[in-house]
Short mmCIF file of C-alpha atoms in Angstrom, two decimals:
data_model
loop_
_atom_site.label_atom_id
_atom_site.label_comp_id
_atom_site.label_asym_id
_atom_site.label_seq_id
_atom_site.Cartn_x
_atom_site.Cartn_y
_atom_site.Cartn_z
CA UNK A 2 24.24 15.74 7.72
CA UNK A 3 22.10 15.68 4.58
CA UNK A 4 22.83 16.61 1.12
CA UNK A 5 20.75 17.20 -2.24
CA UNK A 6 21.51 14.28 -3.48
CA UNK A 7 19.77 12.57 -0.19
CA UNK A 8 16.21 13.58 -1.71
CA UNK A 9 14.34 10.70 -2.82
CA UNK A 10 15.96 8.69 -0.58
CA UNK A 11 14.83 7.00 2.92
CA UNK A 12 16.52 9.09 6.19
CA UNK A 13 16.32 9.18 9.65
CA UNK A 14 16.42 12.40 11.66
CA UNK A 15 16.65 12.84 15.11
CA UNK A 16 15.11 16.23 16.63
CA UNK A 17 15.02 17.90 19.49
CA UNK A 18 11.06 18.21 20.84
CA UNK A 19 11.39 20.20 24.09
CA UNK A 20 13.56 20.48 26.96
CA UNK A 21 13.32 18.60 30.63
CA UNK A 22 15.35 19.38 33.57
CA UNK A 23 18.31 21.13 31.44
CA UNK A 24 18.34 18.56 29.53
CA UNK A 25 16.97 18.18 25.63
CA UNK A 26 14.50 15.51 24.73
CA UNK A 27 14.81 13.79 21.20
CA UNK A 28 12.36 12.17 19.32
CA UNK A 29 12.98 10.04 15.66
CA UNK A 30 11.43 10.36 12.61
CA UNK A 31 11.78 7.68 9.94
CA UNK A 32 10.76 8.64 6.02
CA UNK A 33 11.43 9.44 2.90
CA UNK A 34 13.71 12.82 2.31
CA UNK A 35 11.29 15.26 0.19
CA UNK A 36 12.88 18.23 0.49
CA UNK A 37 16.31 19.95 1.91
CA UNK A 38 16.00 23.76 2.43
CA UNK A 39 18.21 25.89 4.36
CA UNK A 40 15.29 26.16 7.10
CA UNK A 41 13.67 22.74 6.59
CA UNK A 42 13.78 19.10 6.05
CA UNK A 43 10.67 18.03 5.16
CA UNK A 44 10.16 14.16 5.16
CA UNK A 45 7.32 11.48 4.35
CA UNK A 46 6.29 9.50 7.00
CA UNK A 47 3.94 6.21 7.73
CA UNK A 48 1.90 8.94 9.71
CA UNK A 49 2.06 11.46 7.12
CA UNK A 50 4.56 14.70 5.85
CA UNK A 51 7.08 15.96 8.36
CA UNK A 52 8.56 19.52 8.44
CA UNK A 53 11.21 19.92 11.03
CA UNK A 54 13.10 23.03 10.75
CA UNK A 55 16.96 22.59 10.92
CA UNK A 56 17.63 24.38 14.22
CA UNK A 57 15.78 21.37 16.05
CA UNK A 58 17.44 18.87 14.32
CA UNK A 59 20.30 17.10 16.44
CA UNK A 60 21.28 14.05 13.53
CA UNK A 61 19.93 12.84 10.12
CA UNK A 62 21.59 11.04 7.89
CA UNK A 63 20.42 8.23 5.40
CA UNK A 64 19.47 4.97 5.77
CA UNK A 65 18.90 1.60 3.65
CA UNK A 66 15.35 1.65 1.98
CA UNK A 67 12.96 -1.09 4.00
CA UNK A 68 13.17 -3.02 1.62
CA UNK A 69 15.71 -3.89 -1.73
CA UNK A 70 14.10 -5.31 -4.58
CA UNK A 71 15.24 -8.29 -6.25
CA UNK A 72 17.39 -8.63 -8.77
CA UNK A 73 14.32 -10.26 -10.67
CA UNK A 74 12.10 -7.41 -9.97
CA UNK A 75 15.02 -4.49 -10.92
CA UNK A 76 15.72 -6.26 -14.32
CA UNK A 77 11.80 -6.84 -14.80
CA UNK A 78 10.92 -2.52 -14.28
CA UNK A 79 14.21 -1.83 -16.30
CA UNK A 80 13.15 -4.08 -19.29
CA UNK A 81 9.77 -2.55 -19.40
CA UNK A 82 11.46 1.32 -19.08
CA UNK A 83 13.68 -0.12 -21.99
CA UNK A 84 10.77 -0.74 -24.10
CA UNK A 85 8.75 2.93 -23.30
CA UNK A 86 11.80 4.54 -24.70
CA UNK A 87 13.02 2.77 -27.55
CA UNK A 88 16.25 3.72 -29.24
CA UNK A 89 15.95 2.83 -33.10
CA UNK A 90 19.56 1.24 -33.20
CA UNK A 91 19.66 -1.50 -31.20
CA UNK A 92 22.39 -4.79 -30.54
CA UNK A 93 23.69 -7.02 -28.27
CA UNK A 94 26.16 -8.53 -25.60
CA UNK A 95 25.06 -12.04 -24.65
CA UNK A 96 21.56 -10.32 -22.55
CA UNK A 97 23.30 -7.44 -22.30
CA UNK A 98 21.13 -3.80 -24.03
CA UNK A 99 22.98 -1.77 -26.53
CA UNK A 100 20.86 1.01 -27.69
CA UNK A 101 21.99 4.05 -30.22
CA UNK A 102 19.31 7.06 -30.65
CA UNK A 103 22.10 9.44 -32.25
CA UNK A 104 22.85 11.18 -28.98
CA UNK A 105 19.40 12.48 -27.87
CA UNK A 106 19.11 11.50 -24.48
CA UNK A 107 21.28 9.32 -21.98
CA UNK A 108 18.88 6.24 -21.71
CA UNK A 109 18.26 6.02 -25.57
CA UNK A 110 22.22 5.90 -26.05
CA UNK A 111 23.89 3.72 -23.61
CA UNK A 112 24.52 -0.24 -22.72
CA UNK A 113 21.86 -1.33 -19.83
CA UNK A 114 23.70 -4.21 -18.75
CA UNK A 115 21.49 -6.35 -16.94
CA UNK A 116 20.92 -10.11 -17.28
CA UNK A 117 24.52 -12.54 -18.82
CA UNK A 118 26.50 -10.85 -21.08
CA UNK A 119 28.03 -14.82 -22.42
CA UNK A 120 31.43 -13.70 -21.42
CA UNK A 121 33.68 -12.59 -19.08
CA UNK A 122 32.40 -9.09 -17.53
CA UNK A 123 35.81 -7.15 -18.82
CA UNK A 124 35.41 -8.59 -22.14
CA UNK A 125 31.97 -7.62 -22.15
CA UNK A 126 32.84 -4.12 -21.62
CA UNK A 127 35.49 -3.96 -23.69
CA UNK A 128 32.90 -5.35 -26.58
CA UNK A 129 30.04 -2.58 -25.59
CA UNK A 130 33.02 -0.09 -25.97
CA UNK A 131 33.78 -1.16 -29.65
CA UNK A 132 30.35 -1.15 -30.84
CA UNK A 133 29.73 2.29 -29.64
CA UNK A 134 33.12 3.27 -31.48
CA UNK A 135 31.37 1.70 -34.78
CA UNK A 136 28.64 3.76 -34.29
CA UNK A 137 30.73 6.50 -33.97
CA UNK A 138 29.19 7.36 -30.37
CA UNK A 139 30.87 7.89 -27.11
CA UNK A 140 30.53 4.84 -24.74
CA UNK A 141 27.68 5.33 -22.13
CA UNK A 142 26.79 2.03 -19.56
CA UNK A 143 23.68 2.58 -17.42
CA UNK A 144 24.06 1.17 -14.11
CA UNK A 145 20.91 0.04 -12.19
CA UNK A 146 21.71 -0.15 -8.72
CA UNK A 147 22.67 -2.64 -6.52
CA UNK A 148 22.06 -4.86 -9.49
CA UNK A 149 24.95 -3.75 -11.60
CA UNK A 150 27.22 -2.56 -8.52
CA UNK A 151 29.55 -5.36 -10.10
CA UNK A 152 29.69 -3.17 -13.44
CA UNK A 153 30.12 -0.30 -11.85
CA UNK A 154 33.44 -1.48 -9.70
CA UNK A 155 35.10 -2.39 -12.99
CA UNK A 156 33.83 1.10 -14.83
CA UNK A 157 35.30 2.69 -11.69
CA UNK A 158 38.80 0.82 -12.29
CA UNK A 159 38.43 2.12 -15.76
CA UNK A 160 38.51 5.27 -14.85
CA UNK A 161 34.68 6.17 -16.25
CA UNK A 162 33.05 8.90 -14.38
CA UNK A 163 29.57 9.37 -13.48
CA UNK A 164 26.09 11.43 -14.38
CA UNK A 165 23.89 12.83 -11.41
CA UNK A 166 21.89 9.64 -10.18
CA UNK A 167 18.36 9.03 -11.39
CA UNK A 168 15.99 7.40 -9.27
CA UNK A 169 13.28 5.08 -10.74
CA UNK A 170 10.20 5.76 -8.77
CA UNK A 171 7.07 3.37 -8.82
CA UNK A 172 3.26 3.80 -7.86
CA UNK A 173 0.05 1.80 -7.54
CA UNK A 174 -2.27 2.88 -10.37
CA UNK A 175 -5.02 2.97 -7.84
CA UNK A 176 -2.89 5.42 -5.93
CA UNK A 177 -2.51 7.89 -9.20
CA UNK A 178 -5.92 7.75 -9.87
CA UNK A 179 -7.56 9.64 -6.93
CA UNK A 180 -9.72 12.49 -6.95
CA UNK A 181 -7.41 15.31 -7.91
CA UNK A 182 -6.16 18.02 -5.73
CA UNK A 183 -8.38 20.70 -7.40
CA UNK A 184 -12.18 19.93 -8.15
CA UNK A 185 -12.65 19.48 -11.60
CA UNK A 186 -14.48 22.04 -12.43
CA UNK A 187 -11.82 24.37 -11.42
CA UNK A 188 -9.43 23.18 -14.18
CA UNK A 189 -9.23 22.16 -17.54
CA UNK A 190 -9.59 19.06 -19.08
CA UNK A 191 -6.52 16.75 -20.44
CA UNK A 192 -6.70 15.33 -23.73
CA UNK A 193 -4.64 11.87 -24.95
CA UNK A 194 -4.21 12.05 -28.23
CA UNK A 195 -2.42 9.18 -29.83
CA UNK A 196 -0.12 11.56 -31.92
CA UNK A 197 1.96 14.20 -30.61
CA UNK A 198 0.53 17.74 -31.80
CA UNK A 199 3.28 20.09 -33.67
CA UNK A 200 3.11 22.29 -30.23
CA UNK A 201 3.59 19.19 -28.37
CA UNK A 202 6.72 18.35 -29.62
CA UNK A 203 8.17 21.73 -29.43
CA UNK A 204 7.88 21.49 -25.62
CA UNK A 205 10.00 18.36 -25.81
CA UNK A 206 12.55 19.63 -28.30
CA UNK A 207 12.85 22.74 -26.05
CA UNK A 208 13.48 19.95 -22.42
CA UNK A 209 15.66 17.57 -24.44
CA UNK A 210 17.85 20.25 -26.60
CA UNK A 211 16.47 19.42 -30.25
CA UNK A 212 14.63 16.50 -32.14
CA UNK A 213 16.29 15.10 -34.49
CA UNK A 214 15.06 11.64 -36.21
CA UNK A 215 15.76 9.34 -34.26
CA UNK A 216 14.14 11.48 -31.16
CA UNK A 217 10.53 10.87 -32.91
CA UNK A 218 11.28 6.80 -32.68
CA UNK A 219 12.12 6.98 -29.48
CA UNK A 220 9.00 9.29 -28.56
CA UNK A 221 6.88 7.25 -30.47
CA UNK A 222 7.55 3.26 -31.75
CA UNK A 223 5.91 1.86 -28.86
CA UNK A 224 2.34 -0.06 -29.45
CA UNK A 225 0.26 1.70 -26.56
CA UNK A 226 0.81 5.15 -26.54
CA UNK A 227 -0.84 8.22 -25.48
CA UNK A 228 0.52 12.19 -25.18
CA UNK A 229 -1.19 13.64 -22.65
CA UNK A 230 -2.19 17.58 -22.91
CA UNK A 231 -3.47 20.48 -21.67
CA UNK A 232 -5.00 23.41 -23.18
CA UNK A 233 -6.85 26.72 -22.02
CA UNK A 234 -8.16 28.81 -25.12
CA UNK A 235 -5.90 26.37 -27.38
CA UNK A 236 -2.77 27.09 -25.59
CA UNK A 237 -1.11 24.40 -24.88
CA UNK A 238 0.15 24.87 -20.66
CA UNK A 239 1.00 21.14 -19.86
CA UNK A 240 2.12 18.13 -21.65
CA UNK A 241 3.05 14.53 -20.75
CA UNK A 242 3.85 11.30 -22.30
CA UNK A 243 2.81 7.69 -20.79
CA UNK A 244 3.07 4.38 -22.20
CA UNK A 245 1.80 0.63 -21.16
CA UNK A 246 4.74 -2.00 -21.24
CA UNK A 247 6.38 -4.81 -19.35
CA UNK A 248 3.82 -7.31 -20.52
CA UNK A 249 1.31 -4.78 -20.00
CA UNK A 250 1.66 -4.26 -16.13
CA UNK A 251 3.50 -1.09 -16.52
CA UNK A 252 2.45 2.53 -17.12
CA UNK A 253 5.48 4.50 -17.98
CA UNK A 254 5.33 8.13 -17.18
CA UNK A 255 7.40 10.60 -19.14
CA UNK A 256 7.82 14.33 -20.52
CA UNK A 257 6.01 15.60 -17.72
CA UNK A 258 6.15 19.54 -18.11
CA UNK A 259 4.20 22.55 -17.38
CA UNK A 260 4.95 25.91 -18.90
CA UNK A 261 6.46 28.32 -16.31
CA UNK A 262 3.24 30.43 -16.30
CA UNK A 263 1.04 27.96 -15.62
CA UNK A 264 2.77 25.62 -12.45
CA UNK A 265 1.70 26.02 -9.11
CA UNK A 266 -1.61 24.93 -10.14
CA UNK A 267 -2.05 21.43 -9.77
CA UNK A 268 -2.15 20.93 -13.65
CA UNK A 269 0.89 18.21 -13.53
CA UNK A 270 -0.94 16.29 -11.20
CA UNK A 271 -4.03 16.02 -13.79
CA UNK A 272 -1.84 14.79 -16.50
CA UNK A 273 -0.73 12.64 -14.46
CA UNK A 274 -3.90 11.80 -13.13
CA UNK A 275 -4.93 11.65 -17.56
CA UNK A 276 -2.37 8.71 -18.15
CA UNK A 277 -3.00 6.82 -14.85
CA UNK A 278 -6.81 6.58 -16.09
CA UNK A 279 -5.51 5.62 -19.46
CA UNK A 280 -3.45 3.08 -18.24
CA UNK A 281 -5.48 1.51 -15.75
CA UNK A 282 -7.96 1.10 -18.69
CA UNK A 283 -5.34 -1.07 -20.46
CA UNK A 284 -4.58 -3.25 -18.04
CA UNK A 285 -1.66 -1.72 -16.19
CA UNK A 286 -1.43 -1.60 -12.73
CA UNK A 287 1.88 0.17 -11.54
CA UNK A 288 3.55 3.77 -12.98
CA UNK A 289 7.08 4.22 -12.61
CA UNK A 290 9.00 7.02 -13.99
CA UNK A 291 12.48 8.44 -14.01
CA UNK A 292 13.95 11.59 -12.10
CA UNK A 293 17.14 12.76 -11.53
CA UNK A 294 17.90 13.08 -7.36
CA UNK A 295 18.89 16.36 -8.05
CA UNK A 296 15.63 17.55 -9.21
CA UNK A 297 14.41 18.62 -5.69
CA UNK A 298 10.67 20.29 -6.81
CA UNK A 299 10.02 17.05 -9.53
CA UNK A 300 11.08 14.71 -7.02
CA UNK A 301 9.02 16.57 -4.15
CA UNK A 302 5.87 16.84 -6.58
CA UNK A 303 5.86 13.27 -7.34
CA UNK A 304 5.81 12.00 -3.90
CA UNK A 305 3.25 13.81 -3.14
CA UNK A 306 1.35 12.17 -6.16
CA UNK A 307 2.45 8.60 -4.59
CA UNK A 308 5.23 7.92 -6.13
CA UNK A 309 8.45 6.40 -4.17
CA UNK A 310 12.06 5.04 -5.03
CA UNK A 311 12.42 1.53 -6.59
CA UNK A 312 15.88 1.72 -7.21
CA UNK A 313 18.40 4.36 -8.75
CA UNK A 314 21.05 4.25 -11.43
CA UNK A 315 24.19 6.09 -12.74
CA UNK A 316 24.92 6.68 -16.19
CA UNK A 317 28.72 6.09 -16.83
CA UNK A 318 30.89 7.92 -19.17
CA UNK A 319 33.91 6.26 -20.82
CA UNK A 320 37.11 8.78 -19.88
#
């Protein structure tokens, strides 16, 4: 059967749809898992959503996404996430990422080893290991899967252990930029502000646990910008972060958050929405974003926005 960590992911369920001569009759439904309740499994088909509750359901279990993208096209979407979120201290192994932000955040502090390290891949390892001892930081390697499945068999004979997976989830511009779920005149407008407002970056000092330094270079050294938020009265309700990069192709969404008060009404979707405008206006023509699997409700609210899974990774932890 299914599992959390199953959401985001493509599935197959078979169900039972009626009875004949004593007999059930089954029917299959093919999709991508959006949520896993105790009553439900609620899947997105070719034909549309799918909510089957779990006493009909005879099998599911998941299956291979329709289609793997290339190693070209994972190292292409990593090297543009690489550039939205860009750690201050940076170096090298052959191609091989080494990024230091001190601590805040896993992808601003770890080795994304994609591309030829120049060297053997244990002595590459070993060499990521030592410069994170120089910088007086605990090793982290971010694994983009299947492209760095080789990594990851060594860092498992290493004894490193694993973070929740995050899946990298990608949409057509076009697709973000639809009329929104509410009519306009029924919410508030988002603003994109180049700078981050004081209030702003409170809301992402309260997600990320602090921000320090080298958090504000990581939030902001990146040429096209914008912070996306949303205000009623001057209260600040929602907030979100996107940037263009990957040669300008890519919008990256980030910092997505609503304040507790204020979600459940369709005001992540307009920032969203905000930054998908923005972007298409510079040139970009895909979003992609980042989510840990676990996340049921972020990873159920963006594929309803048109988002779906490009490819995962793991964040491995030195023992």
């Amino acid at each position: 059967m299914l599992r959390q960590q199953d959401v985001g992911h493509r599935i197959v369920v078979r169900r039972i749809v009626g009875i004949r001569e004593g007999r059930p009759l089954f029917s299959d439904a093919l999709g991508e898992l959006v949520e896993l309740s105790e009553t439900h499994i609620t899947l997105a088909t070719d034909g549309g959503p799918l909510r089957v509750p779990v006493g009909q359901v005879h099998r599911a279990k998941r299956v291979p996404p329709a289609r793997r993208p290339t190693a070209a096209a994972v190292i292409a979407l990593e090297t543009a996430a690489d550039e939205a979120w860009p750690a201050p201290v940076r170096g090298r192994v052959g191609d091989w990422r080494l990024r230091a932000a001190a601590g805040w955040t896993g992808r601003a502090n770890s080795a994304l080893p994609i591309g030829d390290p120049d060297r053997p891949l244990p002595e590459a390892l070993d060499a990521v290991q030592r410069w994170y001892a120089e910088h007086g930081q605990p090793a982290l390697v971010n694994t983009p899967l299947p492209l760095a499945a080789p990594v990851g068999a060594e860092l498992d004979a290493r004894g490193w252990t694993s973070r929740p997976p995050v899946l990298v989830q990608t949409a057509p511009l076009g697709t973000l930029t639809r009329a929104p779920e509410r009519p306009a005149a029924d919410r508030p407008p988002v603003a994109l502000p180049g700078a981050p407002a004081d209030d702003w970056l409170a809301v992402a000092a309260d997600r990320k646990g602090g921000l320090p330094e080298a958090a504000r270079h990581v939030l902001t050294a990146v040429d096209r910008i914008r912070f996306a938020e949303l205000r009623v009265d001057g209260r600040l309700l929602a907030v979100g972060r996107g940037t263009v990069t990957g040669g300008g192709r890519w919008l990256g969404v980030s910092l997505l958050e609503v304040l507790p008060e204020a979600r459940r009404q369709g005001l992540a979707g307009a920032v969203v929405r905000a930054l998908a405008g923005w972007g298409a206006a510079e040139g970009a023509t895909h979003a992609f974003l980042q989510v840990e699997q676990s996340n049921v409700g972020a990873v159920a609210l963006y594929r309803r926005l048109g988002f779906t899974t490009h490819h995962t990774y793991l964040t491995r932890v030195a023992p």
